[in-house]
Structure formats: structure tokens, C-alpha cells
Short mmCIF file of C-alpha atoms in Angstrom, two decimals:
data_model
loop_
_atom_site.label_atom_id
_atom_site.label_comp_id
_atom_site.label_asym_id
_atom_site.label_seq_id
_atom_site.Cartn_x
_atom_site.Cartn_y
_atom_site.Cartn_z
CA MET A 1 -18.97 -18.22 11.25
CA ASN A 2 -20.82 -15.16 9.92
CA ILE A 3 -18.37 -12.88 8.13
CA SER A 4 -20.83 -9.98 8.08
CA ARG A 5 -20.38 -9.61 11.84
CA HIS A 6 -16.88 -8.25 11.22
CA LEU A 7 -17.82 -5.64 8.62
CA ASP A 8 -19.17 -3.16 11.14
CA LYS A 9 -15.81 -2.83 12.90
CA GLY A 10 -13.45 0.02 12.27
CA PHE A 11 -15.90 2.42 10.60
CA TRP A 12 -13.66 5.42 11.16
CA THR A 13 -10.56 3.64 9.92
CA LEU A 14 -12.39 2.65 6.75
CA ALA A 15 -13.65 6.22 6.44
CA THR A 16 -10.05 7.42 6.66
CA ARG A 17 -8.98 4.95 3.97
CA GLY A 18 -11.93 6.05 1.85
CA THR A 19 -10.83 9.67 2.16
CA ASN A 20 -7.36 8.58 1.09
CA ALA A 21 -8.87 6.83 -1.94
CA LEU A 22 -10.86 9.93 -2.93
CA TYR A 23 -7.71 12.00 -2.66
CA GLY A 24 -6.01 9.48 -4.92
CA ILE A 25 -8.70 10.05 -7.54
CA PHE A 26 -8.14 13.81 -7.27
CA PHE A 27 -4.42 13.24 -7.65
CA ILE A 28 -4.92 11.25 -10.83
CA PHE A 29 -7.35 13.68 -12.42
CA ILE A 30 -5.46 16.85 -11.47
CA VAL A 31 -1.79 16.36 -10.60
CA LEU A 32 -0.96 13.50 -12.97
CA ARG A 33 -2.95 15.10 -15.76
CA LEU A 34 -1.49 18.61 -15.50
CA LEU A 35 2.05 18.27 -14.15
CA PRO A 36 4.75 17.60 -16.81
CA GLY A 37 5.95 14.00 -16.75
CA GLU A 38 9.56 14.64 -15.70
CA GLU A 39 8.44 17.06 -12.99
CA TYR A 40 6.06 14.46 -11.68
CA GLY A 41 8.94 11.98 -11.63
CA LYS A 42 11.00 14.41 -9.52
CA PHE A 43 8.08 14.82 -7.12
CA ALA A 44 7.61 11.04 -6.83
CA LEU A 45 11.26 10.53 -5.86
CA ILE A 46 11.12 13.17 -3.10
CA ARG A 47 7.75 11.92 -1.87
CA ASP A 48 8.83 8.28 -1.68
CA SER A 49 12.10 9.21 0.03
CA TYR A 50 10.12 11.09 2.68
CA LEU A 51 7.60 8.26 3.05
CA ILE A 52 10.32 5.65 3.55
CA ILE A 53 11.93 7.69 6.34
CA PHE A 54 8.49 8.45 7.82
CA THR A 55 7.41 4.80 7.80
CA LEU A 56 10.63 3.45 9.26
CA SER A 57 10.69 6.08 12.01
CA VAL A 58 7.15 5.04 12.97
CA THR A 59 8.08 1.36 13.13
CA LEU A 60 11.13 2.10 15.30
CA GLY A 61 9.66 4.59 17.78
CA MET A 62 5.89 4.99 17.57
CA ALA A 63 4.85 1.36 17.04
CA PRO A 64 6.49 0.25 20.31
CA MET A 65 4.82 3.15 22.12
CA VAL A 66 1.39 1.97 20.95
CA LYS A 67 2.27 -1.61 21.83
CA TYR A 68 3.21 -0.83 25.45
CA PHE A 69 0.86 2.11 26.06
CA TYR A 70 -1.32 0.19 28.52
CA ASP A 71 1.50 -1.98 29.89
CA ASN A 72 3.54 0.95 31.17
CA GLU A 73 2.38 3.13 34.04
CA ASP A 74 4.96 5.83 33.30
CA ARG A 75 3.46 7.08 30.06
CA ALA A 76 5.47 10.29 30.17
CA ALA A 77 8.69 8.29 29.91
CA LEU A 78 7.15 6.04 27.27
CA GLN A 79 6.11 8.94 25.04
CA SER A 80 9.35 10.86 25.56
CA HIS A 81 11.58 7.94 24.65
CA ALA A 82 9.38 6.98 21.70
CA LEU A 83 9.71 10.53 20.36
CA LEU A 84 13.45 10.38 20.92
CA LEU A 85 13.76 7.19 18.89
CA THR A 86 11.51 8.50 16.13
CA ALA A 87 13.09 11.92 15.82
CA GLY A 88 16.64 10.62 16.32
CA PHE A 89 16.32 8.07 13.53
CA SER A 90 14.73 10.58 11.13
CA LEU A 91 17.39 13.19 11.82
CA LEU A 92 20.25 10.73 11.39
CA VAL A 93 18.96 9.39 8.07
CA ILE A 94 18.24 12.87 6.69
CA ILE A 95 21.75 14.07 7.62
CA LEU A 96 23.36 11.02 5.98
CA LEU A 97 21.28 11.37 2.82
CA GLY A 98 21.91 15.11 2.76
CA LEU A 99 25.67 14.58 2.72
CA PHE A 100 25.37 12.45 -0.42
CA ARG A 101 22.40 14.19 -2.07
CA HIS A 102 24.42 15.31 -5.11
CA ARG A 103 25.68 11.79 -5.79
CA ILE A 104 22.21 10.35 -5.22
CA GLY A 105 20.78 12.83 -7.72
CA GLU A 106 23.33 11.70 -10.31
CA LEU A 107 22.49 8.03 -9.72
CA LEU A 108 18.77 8.76 -10.09
CA ASN A 109 19.23 10.85 -13.27
CA ASN A 110 17.55 13.71 -11.39
CA PRO A 111 19.48 17.00 -11.73
CA ASP A 112 17.19 18.76 -9.24
CA PHE A 113 17.32 16.16 -6.46
CA SER A 114 20.07 17.95 -4.51
CA THR A 115 18.16 21.25 -4.44
CA GLN A 116 14.73 19.69 -3.87
CA PHE A 117 16.14 17.48 -1.10
CA VAL A 118 15.28 20.27 1.35
CA PHE A 119 11.64 19.21 1.09
CA ILE A 120 12.38 15.88 2.80
CA PRO A 121 13.31 17.45 6.19
CA LEU A 122 10.57 20.05 5.71
CA LEU A 123 7.96 17.33 5.18
CA MET A 124 9.23 15.36 8.19
CA LEU A 125 9.17 18.44 10.42
CA ALA A 126 5.73 19.55 9.21
CA SER A 127 4.18 16.10 9.59
CA PHE A 128 5.80 15.20 12.91
CA GLY A 129 2.94 16.60 15.01
CA LYS A 130 0.39 14.73 12.90
CA LEU A 131 2.42 11.53 13.25
CA TYR A 132 2.64 11.87 17.05
CA ALA A 133 -1.05 12.78 17.40
CA ASN A 134 -2.24 9.92 15.18
CA GLU A 135 -0.16 7.35 17.06
CA LEU A 136 -1.54 8.62 20.37
CA CYS A 137 -5.02 8.22 18.88
CA ARG A 138 -4.23 4.63 17.92
CA ALA A 139 -2.93 3.93 21.41
CA THR A 140 -6.03 5.42 23.05
CA HIS A 141 -8.44 4.03 20.39
CA LYS A 142 -9.60 7.52 19.32
CA ILE A 143 -9.75 6.51 15.67
CA LYS A 144 -12.28 9.19 14.82
CA LEU A 145 -9.69 11.88 15.53
CA ILE A 146 -7.32 10.33 12.99
CA PHE A 147 -10.04 10.75 10.39
CA TYR A 148 -10.21 14.48 11.21
CA THR A 149 -6.46 15.03 10.79
CA GLU A 150 -6.40 13.09 7.54
CA ALA A 151 -9.48 14.87 6.21
CA LEU A 152 -7.93 18.27 6.98
CA TYR A 153 -4.69 17.27 5.27
CA PHE A 154 -6.37 16.02 2.10
CA SER A 155 -8.90 18.84 1.82
CA SER A 156 -6.36 21.62 2.43
CA ASN A 157 -3.93 20.02 0.00
CA LEU A 158 -6.65 19.83 -2.63
CA LEU A 159 -7.56 23.50 -2.13
CA LEU A 160 -3.95 24.71 -2.24
CA ILE A 161 -3.13 22.78 -5.42
CA SER A 162 -6.39 23.95 -7.02
CA TRP A 163 -5.49 27.54 -6.18
CA LEU A 164 -2.07 27.13 -7.84
CA ILE A 165 -3.70 25.63 -10.92
CA PHE A 166 -6.24 28.44 -11.30
CA SER A 167 -3.52 31.05 -10.74
CA GLY A 168 -1.48 29.50 -13.56
CA THR A 169 1.50 28.54 -11.40
CA PHE A 170 1.38 24.75 -11.39
CA HIS A 171 4.31 23.53 -13.45
CA THR A 172 7.04 22.00 -11.27
CA ALA A 173 7.56 19.44 -8.48
CA PRO A 174 7.76 22.15 -5.74
CA HIS A 175 4.25 23.25 -6.74
CA VAL A 176 3.08 19.90 -5.33
CA LEU A 177 5.55 19.68 -2.45
CA ILE A 178 4.92 23.14 -0.96
CA PRO A 179 1.15 22.48 -0.53
CA MET A 180 2.07 19.17 1.12
CA VAL A 181 4.23 20.96 3.70
CA ILE A 182 1.51 23.51 4.47
CA SER A 183 -1.20 20.83 4.71
CA TYR A 184 0.93 18.75 7.06
CA LEU A 185 1.47 21.79 9.28
CA LEU A 186 -2.28 22.41 9.47
CA SER A 187 -3.13 18.78 10.25
CA SER A 188 -0.28 18.58 12.80
CA GLY A 189 -1.68 21.60 14.60
CA LEU A 190 -5.19 20.12 14.66
CA GLY A 191 -3.93 16.71 15.76
CA LEU A 192 -1.83 18.02 18.65
CA TRP A 193 -4.71 20.19 19.84
CA MET A 194 -7.14 17.24 19.81
CA VAL A 195 -4.82 14.95 21.82
CA ARG A 196 -3.48 17.64 24.16
CA SER A 197 -4.94 15.87 27.21
CA ASP A 198 -3.09 12.64 26.32
CA ILE A 199 0.32 14.26 25.80
CA SER A 200 2.67 13.55 28.69
CA LEU A 201 6.40 14.21 28.40
CA GLN A 202 9.41 14.32 30.68
CA LEU A 203 13.13 14.96 30.35
CA THR A 204 14.26 12.18 32.71
CA TRP A 205 16.24 9.36 31.09
CA ARG A 206 14.83 5.87 31.73
CA LYS A 207 17.15 3.19 30.40
CA ASP A 208 14.66 0.36 31.02
CA THR A 209 11.91 2.12 29.06
CA PHE A 210 14.24 2.98 26.17
CA SER A 211 15.58 -0.59 26.01
CA ARG A 212 12.08 -2.03 26.02
CA LEU A 213 11.00 0.23 23.17
CA LEU A 214 14.16 -0.51 21.19
CA GLU A 215 13.80 -4.27 21.65
CA TYR A 216 10.32 -4.30 20.12
CA GLY A 217 11.20 -1.56 17.65
CA ARG A 218 14.04 -3.58 16.13
CA PHE A 219 11.62 -6.29 15.02
CA SER A 220 8.92 -3.92 13.74
CA PHE A 221 11.64 -1.83 12.04
CA GLY A 222 13.01 -4.90 10.26
CA HIS A 223 9.53 -5.86 9.09
CA GLY A 224 8.88 -2.32 7.87
CA ALA A 225 12.25 -2.04 6.14
CA VAL A 226 11.83 -5.15 3.99
CA GLY A 227 8.27 -4.05 3.22
CA GLN A 228 9.53 -0.69 1.96
CA ILE A 229 12.12 -2.42 -0.22
CA ILE A 230 9.40 -4.50 -1.85
CA GLU A 231 6.91 -1.66 -2.29
CA ARG A 232 9.05 1.38 -3.09
CA MET A 233 12.56 0.53 -4.21
CA ASN A 234 11.42 -0.15 -7.78
CA ILE A 235 10.97 3.58 -8.35
CA TYR A 236 14.66 4.23 -7.60
CA ILE A 237 15.84 1.39 -9.81
CA VAL A 238 13.62 2.64 -12.65
CA SER A 239 14.86 6.21 -12.18
CA SER A 240 18.49 5.09 -12.22
CA LEU A 241 18.14 2.88 -15.30
CA LEU A 242 15.37 4.52 -17.33
CA GLY A 243 15.00 8.13 -16.17
CA LEU A 244 12.35 10.46 -14.72
CA GLN A 245 9.70 9.97 -17.41
CA ALA A 246 9.68 6.23 -16.69
CA VAL A 247 9.30 6.99 -12.97
CA ALA A 248 6.25 9.14 -13.73
CA THR A 249 4.71 6.40 -15.90
CA LEU A 250 5.21 3.70 -13.27
CA ASP A 251 3.84 5.89 -10.49
CA ALA A 252 0.83 6.82 -12.63
CA VAL A 253 0.02 3.12 -13.03
CA LYS A 254 0.44 2.50 -9.30
CA ASN A 255 -1.90 5.42 -8.52
CA PHE A 256 -4.70 3.73 -10.46
CA LEU A 257 -4.18 0.60 -8.37
CA ARG A 258 -4.78 2.27 -4.99
CA VAL A 259 -7.84 0.07 -4.59
CA TYR A 260 -5.51 -2.83 -3.81
CA GLU A 261 -3.87 -0.85 -1.01
CA LEU A 262 -7.30 -0.03 0.39
CA TYR A 263 -8.16 -3.73 0.26
CA LYS A 264 -4.97 -4.75 2.10
CA GLN A 265 -5.51 -2.13 4.79
CA SER A 266 -9.11 -3.22 5.25
CA ILE A 267 -8.09 -6.88 5.57
CA ALA A 268 -5.49 -5.95 8.18
CA LEU A 269 -8.16 -4.00 10.06
CA ILE A 270 -10.90 -6.64 9.93
CA GLY A 271 -9.06 -9.93 9.46
CA PHE A 272 -6.30 -9.71 12.05
CA PRO A 273 -8.53 -9.19 15.13
CA ALA A 274 -11.04 -11.76 13.86
CA PHE A 275 -8.38 -14.44 13.33
CA SER A 276 -6.79 -13.55 16.69
CA ARG A 277 -10.06 -13.98 18.56
CA LEU A 278 -10.92 -17.29 16.93
CA HIS A 279 -7.45 -18.65 17.59
CA GLY A 280 -7.55 -17.48 21.20
CA GLU A 281 -10.91 -19.19 21.70
CA GLY A 282 -9.64 -22.42 20.14
CA ARG A 283 -12.24 -22.29 17.34
CA PHE A 284 -10.00 -23.75 14.65
CA ILE A 285 -12.82 -24.90 12.37
CA ASP A 286 -14.25 -21.38 12.37
CA LEU A 287 -10.75 -20.05 11.72
CA ARG A 288 -10.48 -22.14 8.57
CA SER A 289 -14.03 -21.22 7.60
CA LEU A 290 -13.33 -17.49 7.94
CA TYR A 291 -10.18 -17.80 5.83
CA GLU A 292 -12.01 -19.69 3.07
CA LYS A 293 -14.85 -17.17 3.08
CA GLY A 294 -12.33 -14.34 3.07
CA VAL A 295 -10.65 -15.67 -0.08
CA PHE A 296 -13.97 -16.27 -1.84
CA PHE A 297 -15.48 -12.87 -1.01
CA SER A 298 -12.21 -11.11 -1.85
CA TYR A 299 -12.35 -12.52 -5.37
CA ILE A 300 -15.97 -11.39 -5.63
CA LEU A 301 -14.77 -7.88 -4.77
CA LEU A 302 -11.54 -7.67 -6.77
CA LEU A 303 -12.32 -9.56 -9.99
CA PRO A 304 -14.63 -6.75 -11.19
CA ALA A 305 -11.83 -4.26 -10.44
CA ILE A 306 -9.36 -6.27 -12.52
CA LEU A 307 -11.88 -6.50 -15.35
CA PHE A 308 -12.44 -2.74 -15.13
CA TYR A 309 -8.72 -2.06 -15.46
CA TRP A 310 -8.45 -4.31 -18.51
CA LEU A 311 -11.42 -2.74 -20.26
CA SER A 312 -10.79 0.90 -19.37
CA ALA A 313 -6.98 1.12 -19.46
CA ASP A 314 -6.87 2.90 -22.82
CA PHE A 315 -9.56 5.36 -21.76
CA LEU A 316 -7.80 6.12 -18.45
CA PHE A 317 -4.44 6.90 -20.06
CA ASP A 318 -5.45 8.27 -23.45
CA PHE A 319 -8.37 10.45 -22.36
CA ILE A 320 -8.02 11.22 -18.64
CA LEU A 321 -4.23 11.59 -18.73
CA LYS A 322 -4.23 13.02 -22.27
CA GLY A 323 -1.87 10.37 -23.66
CA LYS A 324 1.06 11.64 -21.57
CA TYR A 325 2.14 8.10 -20.69
CA PRO A 326 1.99 5.95 -23.86
CA GLU A 327 3.04 2.73 -22.11
CA GLY A 328 0.61 3.24 -19.25
CA ALA A 329 -2.42 1.33 -20.54
CA PHE A 330 -0.47 -1.86 -21.28
CA LEU A 331 1.37 -1.65 -17.96
CA LEU A 332 -1.88 -1.13 -16.07
CA ARG A 333 -3.45 -4.24 -17.57
CA ILE A 334 -0.50 -6.41 -16.59
CA PHE A 335 -0.01 -4.77 -13.18
CA SER A 336 -3.71 -5.20 -12.35
CA LEU A 337 -3.15 -8.97 -12.17
CA ALA A 338 -1.51 -8.29 -8.81
CA GLY A 339 -5.03 -8.30 -7.39
CA LEU A 340 -5.25 -12.06 -7.93
CA LEU A 341 -2.16 -12.56 -5.75
CA THR A 342 -2.71 -9.79 -3.21
CA ILE A 343 -5.73 -11.67 -1.83
CA TRP A 344 -3.63 -14.64 -0.74
CA GLN A 345 -0.86 -12.53 0.72
CA ALA A 346 -3.12 -10.12 2.64
CA LEU A 347 -5.36 -12.81 4.14
CA GLY A 348 -2.40 -15.09 4.80
CA ASP A 349 -0.47 -12.38 6.64
CA SER A 350 -3.51 -11.47 8.76
CA LEU A 351 -4.12 -15.10 9.70
CA VAL A 352 -0.48 -15.86 10.53
CA PHE A 353 -0.16 -12.73 12.66
CA GLY A 354 -3.53 -13.54 14.22
CA ILE A 355 -2.41 -16.99 15.37
CA GLY A 356 0.74 -15.50 16.87
CA VAL A 357 3.46 -16.54 14.40
CA PRO A 358 4.86 -13.16 13.22
CA LYS A 359 8.34 -14.47 12.41
CA PHE A 360 7.25 -16.52 9.39
CA PRO A 361 5.85 -13.60 7.31
CA PHE A 362 8.94 -11.61 8.32
CA TYR A 363 11.24 -14.29 6.88
CA VAL A 364 9.04 -14.47 3.78
CA ARG A 365 9.40 -10.72 3.34
CA ILE A 366 13.19 -10.92 3.64
CA ILE A 367 13.29 -13.54 0.88
CA ALA A 368 10.87 -11.47 -1.20
CA ALA A 369 12.94 -8.30 -0.73
CA VAL A 370 16.12 -10.00 -1.98
CA VAL A 371 14.27 -11.52 -4.94
CA SER A 372 12.57 -8.20 -5.70
CA LEU A 373 15.80 -6.20 -5.83
CA THR A 374 17.52 -8.84 -7.97
CA LEU A 375 14.65 -9.23 -10.43
CA HIS A 376 14.10 -5.49 -10.78
CA ILE A 377 17.74 -4.83 -11.65
CA ILE A 378 17.86 -7.72 -14.15
CA LEU A 379 14.44 -7.32 -15.78
CA VAL A 380 14.41 -3.52 -16.00
CA ASN A 381 17.83 -3.70 -17.69
CA MET A 382 16.56 -6.36 -20.11
CA LEU A 383 12.96 -5.32 -20.78
CA GLY A 384 12.58 -1.71 -19.72
CA LEU A 385 9.58 -0.52 -17.73
CA ILE A 386 7.53 -3.68 -18.23
CA GLY A 387 10.40 -5.49 -16.51
CA ALA A 388 9.57 -3.63 -13.29
CA VAL A 389 5.99 -4.89 -13.49
CA TYR A 390 7.07 -8.48 -14.13
CA ALA A 391 9.55 -8.28 -11.23
CA TYR A 392 6.84 -7.02 -8.86
CA LEU A 393 4.37 -9.72 -9.92
CA ALA A 394 6.99 -12.46 -9.61
CA THR A 395 7.93 -11.28 -6.11
CA LEU A 396 4.28 -11.06 -5.06
CA ALA A 397 3.63 -14.55 -6.48
CA LEU A 398 6.56 -15.98 -4.50
CA SER A 399 5.49 -14.44 -1.18
CA SER A 400 1.84 -15.37 -1.77
CA ILE A 401 2.71 -19.01 -2.48
CA LEU A 402 4.95 -19.29 0.57
CA ILE A 403 2.43 -17.74 2.94
CA THR A 404 -0.46 -19.78 1.48
CA VAL A 405 1.41 -23.07 1.85
CA TYR A 406 2.09 -22.19 5.48
CA VAL A 407 -1.57 -21.26 6.08
CA LYS A 408 -2.67 -24.57 4.56
CA ARG A 409 -0.41 -26.43 6.97
CA LYS A 410 -1.85 -24.52 9.91
CA THR A 411 -5.55 -24.56 8.99
CA GLY A 412 -6.05 -27.39 6.50
CA PHE A 413 -8.14 -25.21 4.20
CA THR A 414 -9.06 -26.69 0.81
CA PHE A 415 -9.65 -25.07 -2.54
CA SER A 416 -12.92 -26.98 -2.86
CA GLY A 417 -13.87 -25.43 0.49
CA ILE A 418 -13.20 -21.98 -0.93
CA PHE A 419 -15.20 -22.60 -4.11
CA SER A 420 -18.11 -24.05 -2.11
CA ARG A 421 -18.55 -20.70 -0.36
CA TRP A 422 -20.76 -19.47 -3.15
CA LYS A 423 -23.63 -20.73 -1.01
CA ASP A 424 -22.65 -18.20 1.66
CA LEU A 425 -22.95 -15.37 -0.85
CA ALA A 426 -26.74 -15.53 -0.82
CA VAL A 427 -26.76 -15.58 2.99
CA PHE A 428 -24.38 -12.62 3.12
CA VAL A 429 -26.46 -10.57 0.68
CA ARG A 430 -29.67 -11.38 2.55
CA ASN A 431 -28.18 -10.38 5.90
CA PHE A 432 -26.69 -7.22 4.42
CA ILE A 433 -30.04 -6.16 2.95
CA ARG A 434 -31.82 -6.94 6.19
CA LYS A 435 -29.38 -4.82 8.19
CA GLY A 436 -29.68 -2.02 5.65
#
């Protein structure tokens, strides 16, 4: 099983993720460096609130649309009802949160949350066209067009923030949020224009179509919800218990670790279809071989990143971020160890989904979400900000162990088999050079 055969797939998706990573670097060097810590904390809370609503609305409405796009002849009804689910959920959640925004602001120790809450519906409205266009592109496999909408968003956002900085008006959370709204509007316009031939809508109510979308959407929504709890709820717990400056510090650390997110997205892109094909063809030995090679090569890729974080943490926080976050370097070193565990979780999830057993990782995520919330509340209260890092690592370790044990039962992989893959490294390098 030659792993290099799978590296050519999804060029445009990887290009999109690469653009995202470059934007993350810009964000670290510009926004984190220049925006006051508490203001950055306020921005992070609004941004994550928007992203949670955005992600869950996609899982409920848009994901089922992509799933059934080629199984449903009435695509006008499919798109219309998917938009109804997506927009209806977003509107309902925003209204409910809006009614309690003052109380939420008090719980989060954020006096400006109630006034800055307006940016959440603005961001949803501005990005809705981009969301719809990108999901249509996924359904029709026009991945290159997604790259264009993302590139326009990131580049326009960069230019707008740079203009504010050079004009001397970059001091508060709205100075980051307003450019986001404008950039989303621009990319939404471009996205809708590019997919205009694929847009098909109707006003007729189709109960069967709506029920079918909702049936699938409930499962994908549940999976997305527990994922958001694991990935994002720590920022709210930290804000409630430690304040806005602690939120800014934690988010600064997480920004430096975007490489792990890029890795997970790449594994989902490359690993899932590869495992699915091998399982469908009954090639179980090759399935195990690909998993073992995936673990080995992932460590080859991520161990240097972990070493980099350990060696450069002081430089990154003391020099690049001008010492604004004193705890940051220590937190980054500890948090970077997540890379050792992320490998097992990402590859395990891709394999389990690939062999058609999606319920197991869902149950694992439910357990992990409960453990994550419990540990964060206890450890942040006891240890402060480092408690949030320990809670995240413990949760990741639990889910990684559970998924790996299950993968071992299904594939029979061995650790000696993983370590023996060093022989494949020379073959991989030789093939890569030859293709280059």
C-alpha cells in the first residue's frame, strides 16, 4: 500500500487550509501583538460564539443537503429546506442568547458582551451567502471555488485590519469584528455569483424532504455539538472563572497550535476516503498497513513541530508578542504535547468512519465532552489557566485511548508494525523526489 498515492488528492482543499494557516500567522503577528489583551479576550468570546452557531447550523441543515445532493432529484426542495433548517436554527439560537445577553456578559466577566452581541447576528448574516455557496461547492465537487471565497475573505480582512492599524484606529474588539463582517459580505457575494447556476430554490413545502434532512441532521448535529463542547467551551469557563486576560492568553496559545488543526483536516481529507475504499474492496491487510504508516509518518511530521514549540516558546511570547502574555510560553510547551495524542485520534476517527462505524466515535465524543466540562471546571478552579491545558490534554488522552483500542480490535495493528515502517520512509522519499 503506497501512501504517496493519496497525497495528490484534494489539492485545492489543502490550498484552502494553507491559506487559513497563513492567515493565522498574520493574526498572531498583527492582531495578537497589537490589540490590548482584554480587548482581544472580548473579541475571542464573540468570535467563538458566532463560530459555534455557524458550525451547528451547518451540521443541522447544510451537511444533510450535501449528503443527499445526488440522491434527490428535486434539488430545489432540497436546497430550500436545507436553508430553512440552517437559517431557522441560527435565528432561534441568536434570539434566545440575545434575551439573556446581559446575564451572559456578567457570567463571562465581560461588561461589553451585551453591546457587542450585535456582531453575532451581523456575522451570521454576512457569512450566510458564503456558507451556502461553499456547501454547494462541496456538493458539486467544485472545491477550487471554495478556495477563491476563502482567499477573498482572508485577503480583504488582512487589508482592512492593516488599514485600521496604519490609520491609528486599532484598539478595541470591534476594530477586528467590523472587518470580519465586511470581508464575509465580500466573499458571500463572490461565492453566490460563482455558484449561481447551481442555485435552485422553491417555496413549496415538502414534508418528506424536510424529514429526511432532519433525520440525518440530528445525528450530524449531535456529533458537531459534542465536538464544539470539547474544542471551544474551555474559553467560556476560563472567562467566567479567570477573566478576559486569561481568555486572551489561552487563545493566543491555541493560535500558535493551528498546525494541529491543519493536520486533522488533512487527515480527514486524505485518510477517510482511503480507508473507505480499502474497506469496501475488502483489503483489510492494506487497511492495517495504511493505518500503521499513517501513525509513523504523522510522528515524522509532528515531532519537529512539538520540538519547535518547546525551543521557541519564549521567543514567540516574549519577542513576537512583546511579553503581553507572561504565562504563554509555559502553556504553549505543555499544550504542544497534544500533538502526540492528536495523531491517534485523527487517524482513528478517519478509519472508524471509513469502515462505516460512525456511532462509536460519536459515543466517545459524548464521554469526552462530559469529562472535558467536569475537568475544566475543577482544574481551572484549582490551578488557574494551566488547569485548562491539563483538562484538554486529559480529555484528548481519554478519547485517543478509546478510539485506538477500538481500531486495534478492528484492524489488529501492532506497535512493532508501526515502528517497522521506518523502512517505508526511504521508499516514500525516493518516490517523492522522483515525482518532483
